Amino acid sequence: MPRRLVVGNWKMHGLTADLAELRAIDAARDIDVVVCPPFPLLTAAVASASHVAIGAQDCHPVESGAHTGAVSAAMIADAGAQWVILGHNEVRTAQRLDDAAVAARVAAAQQHLNVILCVGETARGDGGVAEQLLASIPATCDPIRLTVAYEPVWAIGSGVTPAMDEIATMHATLRQTLTKRCGPRGDAVRILYGGSVGPANAAAIAATPNVDGVLVGGASLRAATFAPIIEAMDMKGRDECVAA
Ligand code: PGA
C-alpha cells in the first residue's frame, strides 16, 4: 500500500498573503501533502512549508530556450519544488495539447520532478480514459516518479462527482493499464481522484477502494476547507493500519 497523497491545485489563485493558508496546514502526517501554487509563489511557498511539498501546475517540454513565457522543469526544481501537475484538462484545452505533447512534458519533467499526470473523459459516459493514459505516458516513463490523477472533466469545478463505485471501477481499470504498461512497478503508482472534492465528500472518497489520494482544486485554497479533506485521507490510512 503506497502512502496516501493529497494534492492542492491552486490554479490561477493566490498572492503572497495567501501563503498563510499553506502555513496553516503545514504539519507532519502519515500521508503526503503537496500544494501547487502559481509559478511566482513557488519559492516563497517552499520557504513557508516544512512538511508540505510544493509543486507547479505545468512545465515546458524543453530545458531552456527561446520560449517566451514558458517555464521548464529544471527551473521549477531550482525554485525548490519537487512536483508538477501535467496534462490537467484546463492546460490541455488552453494550449491545445494532444496526448503526445503531454507525454513529452512528462518525459522532460521526470528528469527533475515527480509528475501528477491527469486524465479523464470529457462528458459523463465517454470512454477512452485508459487509452488517454497510455498515450500520455512517454516511452521513457519512470513509474517511481509517476502519480496518476483521474479527473473526469465534467466533475471539475461542477460540484458533481461520479458515484463512488464508478470511481472504484475506473481506478481499477487504470491500475491494470499501469501494470500492463510499467510491469510490477505500475502497482506502486498512486492513483488520485480529482473533481469537486470537498469536505462533505472527502470521507466517502477516502473510503472508496483503489483510491490512493485526491487532487483538490477550489477547496484547497483555504485551510478551513482543505484541512478536513487531508484529515479524511489520513484517517483512512490509520484505519487500515489498525485493521492490519
Ligand atoms: P475542483 O478542481 O476540485 O475545483 O473541482 C479539481 C482540479 O481541477 O484539479
Coordinates of N, CA and C and ligand atoms in Angstrom, one line a residue:
M1 N 0.8 -1.2 0.0 CA 0.0 0.0 0.0 C 0.9 1.3 0.0
P2 N 0.8 2.1 -1.1 CA 1.6 3.3 -1.0 C 1.1 4.3 0.0
R3 N 1.9 5.2 0.4 CA 1.4 6.3 1.3 C 0.4 7.1 0.5
R4 N -0.7 7.5 1.2 CA -1.7 8.3 0.5 C -1.2 9.7 0.2
L5 N -1.8 10.3 -0.7 CA -1.3 11.6 -1.2 C -2.5 12.6 -1.5
V6 N -2.4 13.8 -0.9 CA -3.4 14.8 -1.1 C -2.7 16.0 -1.8
V7 N -3.2 16.4 -3.0 CA -2.6 17.5 -3.7 C -3.6 18.6 -3.9
G8 N -3.1 19.8 -3.6 CA -3.9 21.0 -3.7 C -3.5 21.8 -5.0
N9 N -4.4 22.0 -5.9 CA -4.1 22.8 -7.1 C -4.7 24.1 -7.0
W10 N -3.9 25.1 -6.8 CA -4.4 26.5 -6.6 C -4.9 27.2 -7.9
K11 N -4.5 26.6 -9.0 CA -4.8 27.1 -10.3 C -4.3 28.6 -10.3
M12 N -5.1 29.5 -11.0 CA -4.6 30.9 -11.0 C -5.2 31.7 -9.9
H13 N -4.9 31.2 -8.7 CA -5.3 31.9 -7.4 C -4.1 32.0 -6.5
G14 N -4.0 33.1 -5.7 CA -3.0 33.1 -4.7 C -2.0 34.3 -4.9
L15 N -2.0 35.1 -3.8 CA -1.0 36.1 -3.7 C -0.1 35.8 -2.5
T16 N 0.9 36.6 -2.2 CA 1.8 36.2 -1.1 C 1.1 36.1 0.2
A17 N 0.1 36.9 0.5 CA -0.7 36.8 1.7 C -1.4 35.5 1.9
D18 N -1.7 34.8 0.7 CA -2.4 33.6 0.8 C -1.5 32.4 1.3
L19 N -0.2 32.6 1.4 CA 0.6 31.6 1.9 C 0.3 31.3 3.4
A20 N -0.4 32.2 4.0 CA -0.9 31.9 5.4 C -1.8 30.6 5.4
E21 N -2.5 30.4 4.3 CA -3.3 29.2 4.2 C -2.5 27.9 4.1
L22 N -1.3 28.0 3.4 CA -0.4 26.9 3.3 C 0.2 26.7 4.7
R23 N 0.7 27.7 5.4 CA 1.3 27.6 6.7 C 0.3 26.9 7.7
A24 N -1.0 27.2 7.5 CA -2.0 26.7 8.5 C -2.2 25.2 8.3
I25 N -1.8 24.6 7.2 CA -2.0 23.1 7.1 C -0.6 22.4 7.1
D26 N 0.4 23.1 7.4 CA 1.8 22.5 7.3 C 2.1 21.8 8.6
A27 N 1.8 20.5 8.6 CA 2.1 19.7 9.8 C 2.6 18.3 9.4
A28 N 3.3 17.6 10.3 CA 3.8 16.3 10.0 C 2.6 15.3 10.0
R29 N 2.5 14.4 9.0 CA 1.4 13.5 8.9 C 1.8 12.1 8.4
D30 N 0.9 11.2 8.5 CA 1.2 9.8 7.9 C 0.9 9.8 6.4
I31 N 0.5 10.9 5.8 CA 0.2 10.9 4.4 C 1.1 12.0 3.8
D32 N 1.2 12.0 2.5 CA 1.9 13.1 1.8 C 1.0 14.2 1.4
V33 N 1.4 15.4 1.5 CA 0.6 16.6 1.1 C 1.4 17.4 0.2
V34 N 0.9 17.8 -0.9 CA 1.6 18.7 -1.9 C 0.6 19.8 -2.2
V35 N 1.2 21.1 -2.3 CA 0.4 22.2 -2.7 C 1.1 22.8 -3.9
C36 N 0.2 23.1 -5.0 CA 0.7 23.6 -6.2 C 0.2 25.0 -6.5
P37 N 1.0 26.0 -6.0 CA 0.5 27.4 -6.3 C 1.0 27.9 -7.7
P38 N 0.6 29.1 -8.1 CA 1.1 29.6 -9.4 C 2.6 29.8 -9.3
F39 N 3.3 29.9 -10.5 CA 4.8 30.0 -10.6 C 5.4 31.1 -9.7
P40 N 4.8 32.3 -9.7 CA 5.5 33.4 -8.9 C 5.6 33.1 -7.4
L41 N 4.7 32.2 -6.9 CA 4.8 31.9 -5.4 C 5.6 30.7 -5.1
L42 N 6.2 30.0 -6.1 CA 6.9 28.7 -5.8 C 8.0 28.9 -4.7
T43 N 8.9 29.9 -4.9 CA 10.0 30.0 -4.0 C 9.5 30.3 -2.6
A44 N 8.6 31.3 -2.5 CA 8.1 31.7 -1.2 C 7.3 30.5 -0.5
A45 N 6.6 29.7 -1.3 CA 5.8 28.6 -0.8 C 6.8 27.6 -0.2
V46 N 7.9 27.3 -0.9 CA 8.9 26.3 -0.5 C 9.5 26.8 0.9
A47 N 9.7 28.1 1.0 CA 10.2 28.7 2.3 C 9.2 28.7 3.4
S48 N 7.9 28.6 3.0 CA 6.8 28.7 4.0 C 6.5 27.4 4.6
A49 N 6.9 26.3 4.0 CA 6.4 24.9 4.4 C 7.5 24.0 4.8
S50 N 7.3 23.3 5.9 CA 8.4 22.3 6.3 C 7.9 20.9 6.0
H51 N 6.6 20.6 6.0 CA 6.1 19.3 5.8 C 5.4 19.1 4.5
V52 N 4.7 20.1 4.1 CA 4.0 20.1 2.8 C 5.0 20.3 1.7
A53 N 5.0 19.4 0.6 CA 5.9 19.6 -0.5 C 5.2 20.6 -1.5
I54 N 6.0 21.2 -2.4 CA 5.5 22.2 -3.3 C 5.6 21.7 -4.7
G55 N 4.6 22.0 -5.5 CA 4.7 21.7 -6.9 C 4.2 22.8 -7.8
A56 N 4.4 22.6 -9.1 CA 3.9 23.6 -10.1 C 2.8 23.0 -10.9
Q57 N 2.2 23.7 -11.8 CA 0.9 23.3 -12.4 C 1.1 22.9 -13.9
D58 N 2.3 23.1 -14.4 CA 2.6 22.8 -15.8 C 4.1 23.0 -16.0
C59 N 4.7 22.5 -17.1 CA 6.0 22.9 -17.5 C 6.2 22.7 -19.0
H60 N 7.2 23.3 -19.5 CA 7.6 23.2 -20.9 C 8.3 21.9 -21.2
P61 N 8.2 21.3 -22.4 CA 9.0 20.1 -22.6 C 10.5 20.2 -22.9
V62 N 11.0 21.4 -23.0 CA 12.5 21.5 -23.2 C 13.1 22.3 -22.0
E63 N 14.4 22.1 -21.8 CA 15.1 22.6 -20.6 C 15.2 24.2 -20.6
S64 N 15.5 24.7 -21.7 CA 15.7 26.2 -21.8 C 15.7 26.6 -23.3
G65 N 15.5 27.8 -23.6 CA 15.5 28.2 -25.0 C 14.6 29.4 -25.2
A66 N 14.4 29.8 -26.5 CA 13.6 30.9 -26.9 C 12.1 30.6 -26.9
H67 N 11.6 30.5 -25.7 CA 10.1 30.1 -25.5 C 9.5 31.1 -24.5
T68 N 9.2 32.3 -25.0 CA 8.7 33.4 -24.2 C 7.5 33.0 -23.3
G69 N 7.6 33.3 -22.1 CA 6.5 33.0 -21.2 C 6.5 31.6 -20.6
A70 N 7.4 30.7 -21.0 CA 7.4 29.3 -20.6 C 8.4 29.1 -19.4
V71 N 8.1 28.0 -18.7 CA 8.9 27.6 -17.5 C 9.3 26.1 -17.7
S72 N 10.5 25.8 -17.4 CA 11.0 24.4 -17.6 C 11.0 23.7 -16.2
A73 N 11.0 22.4 -16.3 CA 11.1 21.5 -15.1 C 12.3 21.8 -14.3
A74 N 13.4 22.1 -15.0 CA 14.7 22.4 -14.3 C 14.5 23.7 -13.4
M75 N 13.8 24.7 -14.0 CA 13.5 25.9 -13.3 C 12.6 25.7 -12.0
I76 N 11.7 24.8 -12.2 CA 10.7 24.5 -11.1 C 11.5 23.9 -10.0
A77 N 12.4 22.9 -10.3 CA 13.2 22.2 -9.3 C 14.2 23.2 -8.7
D78 N 14.7 24.1 -9.5 CA 15.7 25.1 -9.0 C 15.0 26.0 -7.9
A79 N 13.7 26.2 -8.1 CA 13.0 27.0 -7.1 C 12.7 26.2 -5.8
G80 N 13.0 24.9 -5.8 CA 12.9 24.1 -4.6 C 11.6 23.3 -4.6
A81 N 10.9 23.3 -5.7 CA 9.6 22.5 -5.8 C 10.0 21.1 -6.2
Q82 N 9.2 20.1 -5.9 CA 9.5 18.7 -6.2 C 8.5 18.0 -7.1
W83 N 7.4 18.7 -7.4 CA 6.3 18.1 -8.1 C 5.8 19.0 -9.2
V84 N 5.2 18.4 -10.2 CA 4.5 19.2 -11.2 C 3.2 18.4 -11.7
I85 N 2.1 19.2 -11.8 CA 0.9 18.6 -12.4 C 1.0 18.7 -13.9
L86 N 0.8 17.7 -14.6 CA 0.8 17.7 -16.1 C -0.4 17.2 -16.7
G87 N -0.8 17.7 -17.9 CA -2.0 17.2 -18.6 C -3.3 17.6 -17.9
H88 N -3.3 18.6 -17.0 CA -4.6 19.0 -16.5 C -5.5 19.4 -17.6
N89 N -6.8 19.1 -17.5 CA -7.7 19.4 -18.7 C -7.7 20.9 -19.0
E90 N -7.5 21.8 -18.0 CA -7.5 23.2 -18.4 C -6.3 23.6 -19.2
V91 N -5.2 22.9 -19.0 CA -4.0 23.2 -19.8 C -4.1 22.5 -21.1
R92 N -4.6 21.2 -21.1 CA -4.8 20.5 -22.4 C -5.6 21.4 -23.3
T93 N -6.7 22.0 -22.8 CA -7.6 22.8 -23.6 C -7.0 24.1 -24.0
A94 N -6.5 24.9 -23.1 CA -6.0 26.2 -23.3 C -4.8 26.2 -24.3
Q95 N -4.0 25.2 -24.2 CA -2.8 25.1 -25.1 C -3.0 24.1 -26.2
R96 N -4.1 23.6 -26.3 CA -4.5 22.6 -27.4 C -3.4 21.5 -27.4
L97 N -3.2 20.9 -26.3 CA -2.2 19.8 -26.2 C -2.8 18.5 -26.6
D98 N -2.2 17.7 -27.4 CA -2.7 16.3 -27.6 C -1.9 15.4 -26.6
D99 N -2.2 14.1 -26.6 CA -1.6 13.2 -25.6 C -0.1 13.2 -25.8
A100 N 0.4 13.2 -27.1 CA 1.8 13.1 -27.3 C 2.5 14.3 -26.7
A101 N 1.9 15.5 -26.8 CA 2.5 16.7 -26.2 C 2.6 16.6 -24.7
V102 N 1.6 16.0 -24.1 CA 1.6 15.8 -22.7 C 2.7 14.8 -22.3
A103 N 2.8 13.7 -23.1 CA 3.8 12.7 -22.8 C 5.2 13.3 -22.9
A104 N 5.4 14.2 -23.8 CA 6.8 14.9 -24.0 C 7.1 15.7 -22.7
R105 N 6.0 16.3 -22.1 CA 6.2 17.1 -20.9 C 6.5 16.1 -19.7
V106 N 5.8 15.0 -19.7 CA 6.1 14.0 -18.6 C 7.5 13.6 -18.7
A107 N 8.0 13.2 -19.9 CA 9.4 12.8 -20.0 C 10.4 13.8 -19.6
A108 N 10.2 15.1 -20.0 CA 11.1 16.1 -19.6 C 11.0 16.4 -18.1
A109 N 9.8 16.4 -17.5 CA 9.7 16.7 -16.1 C 10.3 15.7 -15.2
Q110 N 10.2 14.4 -15.6 CA 10.7 13.3 -14.8 C 12.2 13.4 -14.6
Q111 N 12.9 14.2 -15.4 CA 14.3 14.4 -15.2 C 14.6 15.1 -13.9
H112 N 13.6 15.9 -13.4 CA 13.8 16.8 -12.3 C 12.7 16.6 -11.2
L113 N 11.5 16.2 -11.5 CA 10.4 16.3 -10.6 C 9.5 15.0 -10.6
N114 N 8.7 14.9 -9.6 CA 7.6 13.9 -9.5 C 6.4 14.5 -10.3
V115 N 5.8 13.6 -11.1 CA 4.7 14.1 -12.0 C 3.4 13.6 -11.6
I116 N 2.4 14.5 -11.5 CA 1.0 14.1 -11.4 C 0.3 14.2 -12.7
L117 N 0.1 13.1 -13.4 CA -0.5 13.1 -14.7 C -2.0 13.0 -14.7
C118 N -2.7 14.0 -15.3 CA -4.1 14.0 -15.2 C -4.7 13.4 -16.5
V119 N -5.7 12.6 -16.3 CA -6.5 12.0 -17.4 C -8.0 12.0 -17.0
G120 N -8.9 12.0 -18.0 CA -10.3 12.0 -17.6 C -11.2 12.2 -18.9
E121 N -12.4 11.6 -18.9 CA -13.3 11.8 -20.0 C -13.9 13.1 -20.0
T122 N -14.3 13.6 -21.1 CA -14.9 15.0 -21.2 C -16.3 15.0 -20.7
A123 N -17.1 14.1 -21.2 CA -18.5 14.1 -20.8 C -18.8 12.8 -20.1
R124 N -19.8 12.8 -19.2 CA -20.2 11.6 -18.5 C -20.5 10.5 -19.5
G125 N -19.9 9.3 -19.2 CA -20.2 8.2 -20.1 C -19.3 8.0 -21.3
D126 N -18.5 9.1 -21.6 CA -17.5 8.9 -22.6 C -16.4 7.9 -22.1
G127 N -15.9 7.1 -23.0 CA -14.9 6.1 -22.6 C -13.5 6.7 -22.9
G128 N -12.5 5.8 -23.1 CA -11.2 6.2 -23.6 C -10.2 6.7 -22.6
V129 N -10.5 6.6 -21.3 CA -9.6 7.1 -20.3 C -8.3 6.3 -20.2
A130 N -8.4 5.0 -20.3 CA -7.2 4.1 -20.2 C -6.4 4.4 -21.5
E131 N -7.0 4.6 -22.6 CA -6.3 4.9 -23.9 C -5.6 6.2 -23.7
Q132 N -6.3 7.2 -23.1 CA -5.6 8.5 -22.9 C -4.4 8.4 -22.0
L133 N -4.5 7.6 -21.0 CA -3.4 7.4 -20.1 C -2.2 6.8 -20.8
L134 N -2.5 5.7 -21.6 CA -1.4 5.1 -22.3 C -0.7 6.0 -23.3
A135 N -1.5 6.9 -23.9 CA -0.9 7.8 -24.9 C -0.2 9.0 -24.3
S136 N -0.5 9.2 -23.0 CA 0.1 10.3 -22.3 C 1.4 9.9 -21.5
I137 N 1.6 8.6 -21.4 CA 2.8 8.1 -20.7 C 4.0 8.0 -21.8
P138 N 5.1 8.6 -21.6 CA 6.2 8.6 -22.5 C 6.9 7.2 -22.5
A139 N 7.6 6.9 -23.6 CA 8.3 5.6 -23.7 C 9.3 5.5 -22.6
T140 N 9.8 6.6 -22.1 CA 10.9 6.6 -21.1 C 10.4 6.6 -19.7
C141 N 9.1 6.4 -19.5 CA 8.4 6.7 -18.2 C 9.1 6.0 -17.0
D142 N 9.3 6.8 -16.0 CA 9.8 6.3 -14.7 C 8.6 6.2 -13.7
P143 N 8.2 4.9 -13.5 CA 7.0 4.8 -12.7 C 7.2 5.3 -11.2
I144 N 8.5 5.3 -10.8 CA 8.8 5.8 -9.4 C 8.4 7.3 -9.3
R145 N 8.5 8.0 -10.4 CA 8.2 9.5 -10.4 C 6.9 9.8 -11.0
L146 N 6.0 8.8 -11.0 CA 4.6 9.0 -11.6 C 3.5 8.8 -10.6
T147 N 2.6 9.8 -10.6 CA 1.3 9.6 -10.0 C 0.3 9.9 -11.0
V148 N -0.9 9.2 -11.0 CA -1.9 9.5 -12.0 C -3.1 10.1 -11.2
A149 N -3.7 11.1 -11.8 CA -5.0 11.6 -11.3 C -6.1 11.4 -12.3
Y150 N -7.1 10.7 -11.8 CA -8.3 10.5 -12.6 C -9.3 11.7 -12.4
E151 N -9.4 12.6 -13.4 CA -10.2 13.8 -13.2 C -11.2 13.8 -14.3
P152 N -12.4 13.3 -14.1 CA -13.5 13.4 -15.1 C -13.7 14.9 -15.4
V153 N -13.6 15.4 -16.6 CA -13.7 16.8 -16.9 C -15.0 17.4 -16.4
W154 N -16.1 16.6 -16.5 CA -17.4 17.1 -16.2 C -17.5 17.2 -14.7
A155 N -16.6 16.7 -13.9 CA -16.7 16.8 -12.4 C -15.8 18.0 -11.9
I156 N -15.0 18.5 -12.8 CA -14.0 19.6 -12.3 C -14.8 20.9 -12.1
G157 N -14.8 21.4 -10.9 CA -15.5 22.7 -10.6 C -17.0 22.7 -10.7
S158 N -17.6 21.5 -10.9 CA -19.0 21.5 -11.2 C -19.9 21.2 -9.9
G159 N -19.2 20.7 -8.9 CA -20.0 20.2 -7.7 C -20.6 18.8 -7.9
V160 N -20.4 18.2 -9.0 CA -20.9 16.9 -9.3 C -19.8 15.9 -9.4
T161 N -19.9 14.7 -8.8 CA -18.9 13.7 -8.9 C -19.5 12.4 -9.4
P162 N -18.6 11.5 -9.9 CA -19.2 10.2 -10.2 C -19.6 9.5 -8.9
A163 N -20.4 8.4 -9.1 CA -20.7 7.6 -7.9 C -19.4 6.9 -7.4
M164 N -19.4 6.6 -6.2 CA -18.1 6.0 -5.6 C -17.8 4.7 -6.3
D165 N -18.8 3.9 -6.7 CA -18.4 2.6 -7.4 C -17.9 2.9 -8.8
E166 N -18.3 4.0 -9.4 CA -17.7 4.4 -10.7 C -16.3 4.7 -10.5
I167 N -16.0 5.5 -9.5 CA -14.6 5.9 -9.2 C -13.7 4.6 -9.0
A168 N -14.3 3.7 -8.2 CA -13.5 2.5 -7.8 C -13.2 1.7 -9.1
T169 N -14.2 1.6 -10.0 CA -14.1 0.8 -11.2 C -13.1 1.4 -12.2
M170 N -13.2 2.7 -12.3 CA -12.2 3.4 -13.2 C -10.8 3.3 -12.7
H171 N -10.6 3.5 -11.3 CA -9.3 3.3 -10.8 C -8.7 1.9 -11.0
A172 N -9.6 0.9 -10.9 CA -9.1 -0.5 -11.1 C -8.7 -0.6 -12.6
T173 N -9.4 0.0 -13.5 CA -9.0 -0.1 -14.9 C -7.7 0.6 -15.1
L174 N -7.5 1.8 -14.5 CA -6.2 2.5 -14.6 C -5.1 1.7 -14.0
R175 N -5.4 1.1 -12.9 CA -4.3 0.2 -12.3 C -3.9 -0.9 -13.2
Q176 N -4.8 -1.6 -13.8 CA -4.5 -2.7 -14.8 C -3.7 -2.1 -15.9
T177 N -4.1 -0.9 -16.4 CA -3.4 -0.3 -17.5 C -1.9 0.0 -17.1
L178 N -1.7 0.5 -15.9 CA -0.4 0.9 -15.5 C 0.5 -0.4 -15.3
T179 N -0.1 -1.4 -14.8 CA 0.6 -2.7 -14.5 C 1.0 -3.3 -15.9
K180 N 0.1 -3.2 -16.8 CA 0.4 -3.7 -18.2 C 1.6 -2.9 -18.8
R181 N 1.5 -1.6 -18.6 CA 2.4 -0.7 -19.3 C 3.8 -0.7 -18.6
C182 N 3.8 -0.7 -17.2 CA 5.0 -0.5 -16.5 C 5.5 -1.7 -15.7
G183 N 4.8 -2.9 -15.8 CA 5.2 -4.1 -15.1 C 4.8 -3.9 -13.6
P184 N 5.5 -4.7 -12.8 CA 5.2 -4.7 -11.3 C 5.3 -3.3 -10.7
R185 N 6.2 -2.5 -11.3 CA 6.3 -1.1 -10.7 C 5.1 -0.3 -10.9
G186 N 4.3 -0.7 -11.8 CA 3.0 0.0 -12.0 C 2.1 -0.1 -10.8
D187 N 2.3 -1.1 -10.0 CA 1.4 -1.4 -8.8 C 1.6 -0.3 -7.8
A188 N 2.8 0.3 -7.8 CA 3.1 1.3 -6.8 C 2.8 2.8 -7.2
V189 N 2.3 2.9 -8.4 CA 1.9 4.3 -8.9 C 0.6 4.7 -8.2
R190 N 0.6 5.8 -7.5 CA -0.6 6.2 -6.8 C -1.6 6.8 -7.8
I191 N -2.9 6.4 -7.6 CA -3.9 6.9 -8.5 C -4.9 7.7 -7.6
L192 N -4.9 9.1 -7.9 CA -5.7 10.0 -7.2 C -7.1 10.2 -7.9
Y193 N -8.1 10.6 -7.1 CA -9.3 11.1 -7.7 C -9.3 12.6 -7.6
G194 N -9.8 13.3 -8.7 CA -10.0 14.7 -8.7 C -11.2 15.2 -9.4
G195 N -11.8 16.2 -8.9 CA -13.1 16.8 -9.5 C -14.1 17.0 -8.4
S196 N -14.3 18.2 -7.9 CA -15.3 18.5 -6.9 C -15.1 17.8 -5.6
V197 N -13.8 17.6 -5.2 CA -13.6 17.0 -3.9 C -13.7 18.1 -2.9
G198 N -14.5 17.9 -1.8 CA -14.6 18.9 -0.8 C -14.8 18.2 0.6
P199 N -14.9 19.0 1.6 CA -15.1 18.5 3.0 C -16.3 17.5 3.1
A200 N -17.3 17.7 2.3 CA -18.5 16.9 2.5 C -18.4 15.5 1.9
N201 N -17.6 15.4 0.8 CA -17.5 14.1 0.2 C -16.1 13.4 0.4
A202 N -15.2 14.1 1.1 CA -13.8 13.5 1.3 C -13.8 12.2 2.0
A203 N -14.6 12.0 3.0 CA -14.6 10.7 3.7 C -15.0 9.6 2.8
A204 N -16.1 9.8 2.1 CA -16.6 8.8 1.2 C -15.6 8.4 0.1
I205 N -14.9 9.5 -0.4 CA -13.9 9.2 -1.5 C -12.7 8.5 -0.8
A206 N -12.4 8.9 0.4 CA -11.2 8.2 1.0 C -11.5 6.7 1.3
A207 N -12.8 6.4 1.5 CA -13.2 5.0 1.8 C -13.4 4.2 0.6
T208 N -13.3 4.8 -0.6 CA -13.5 4.1 -1.9 C -12.3 3.2 -2.3
P209 N -12.6 2.0 -2.6 CA -11.5 1.1 -3.0 C -10.7 1.7 -4.2
N210 N -9.4 1.4 -4.1 CA -8.5 1.8 -5.2 C -8.1 3.3 -5.3
V211 N -8.6 4.1 -4.3 CA -8.2 5.5 -4.3 C -7.0 5.7 -3.4
D212 N -5.9 6.2 -3.9 CA -4.7 6.4 -3.2 C -4.6 7.9 -2.7
G213 N -5.5 8.7 -3.0 CA -5.5 10.1 -2.6 C -6.4 10.9 -3.5
V214 N -6.3 12.3 -3.3 CA -7.1 13.2 -4.1 C -6.4 14.4 -4.6
L215 N -6.9 14.9 -5.7 CA -6.4 16.2 -6.3 C -7.5 17.2 -6.1
V216 N -7.2 18.2 -5.4 CA -8.3 19.2 -5.0 C -8.0 20.5 -5.6
G217 N -9.0 21.1 -6.2 CA -8.9 22.5 -6.8 C -9.4 23.5 -5.8
G218 N -10.7 23.9 -6.0 CA -11.2 25.1 -5.2 C -11.1 24.9 -3.7
A219 N -11.4 23.7 -3.2 CA -11.4 23.5 -1.8 C -9.9 23.5 -1.2
S220 N -8.9 23.6 -2.0 CA -7.5 23.6 -1.5 C -7.1 25.0 -1.2
L221 N -7.9 26.0 -1.6 CA -7.4 27.4 -1.4 C -7.5 27.9 0.0
R222 N -8.3 27.4 0.8 CA -8.4 27.8 2.2 C -8.2 26.6 3.1
A223 N -7.4 26.9 4.2 CA -7.2 25.8 5.2 C -8.5 25.3 5.8
A224 N -9.5 26.1 5.9 CA -10.7 25.7 6.5 C -11.4 24.6 5.7
T225 N -11.2 24.6 4.4 CA -11.8 23.5 3.6 C -10.8 22.4 3.2
F226 N -9.5 22.8 3.2 CA -8.5 21.8 2.8 C -8.2 20.9 3.9
A227 N -8.1 21.4 5.1 CA -7.6 20.6 6.3 C -8.6 19.4 6.5
P228 N -9.9 19.6 6.4 CA -10.8 18.4 6.7 C -10.6 17.3 5.6
I229 N -10.2 17.7 4.4 CA -10.0 16.7 3.3 C -8.7 15.9 3.6
I230 N -7.7 16.6 4.0 CA -6.4 16.0 4.4 C -6.7 15.0 5.6
E231 N -7.4 15.5 6.6 CA -7.8 14.6 7.7 C -8.5 13.4 7.3
A232 N -9.5 13.5 6.4 CA -10.2 12.3 5.9 C -9.3 11.3 5.3
M233 N -8.4 11.7 4.5 CA -7.5 10.8 3.8 C -6.5 10.2 4.9
D234 N -6.1 11.0 5.8 CA -5.2 10.5 6.9 C -5.9 9.4 7.7
M235 N -7.2 9.7 8.0 CA -8.0 8.7 8.8 C -8.0 7.4 8.1
K236 N -8.2 7.4 6.8 CA -8.3 6.1 6.1 C -7.0 5.3 6.3
G237 N -5.9 6.0 6.2 CA -4.6 5.3 6.4 C -4.5 4.7 7.8
R238 N -5.0 5.5 8.8 CA -4.9 5.0 10.2 C -5.8 3.8 10.4
D239 N -7.0 3.8 9.8 CA -7.9 2.7 9.9 C -7.3 1.4 9.4
E240 N -6.6 1.6 8.2 CA -6.1 0.4 7.6 C -4.9 -0.2 8.4
C241 N -4.1 0.7 9.1 CA -3.0 0.3 9.9 C -3.6 -0.5 11.1
V242 N -4.7 0.0 11.7 CA -5.3 -0.6 12.8 C -5.8 -2.0 12.4
A243 N -6.5 -2.0 11.2 CA -7.1 -3.3 10.8 C -6.0 -4.3 10.4
A244 N -4.8 -3.9 10.1 CA -3.8 -4.8 9.6 C -3.0 -5.5 10.7
Ligands
PGA1 P1 -12.1 21.2 -8.3 O1 -10.8 21.1 -9.3 O2 -11.7 20.5 -7.1 O3 -12.2 22.7 -8.1 O4 -13.2 20.6 -9.0 C1 -10.1 19.9 -9.4 C2 -9.0 20.1 -10.4 O5 -9.2 20.8 -11.4 O6 -7.9 19.6 -10.2

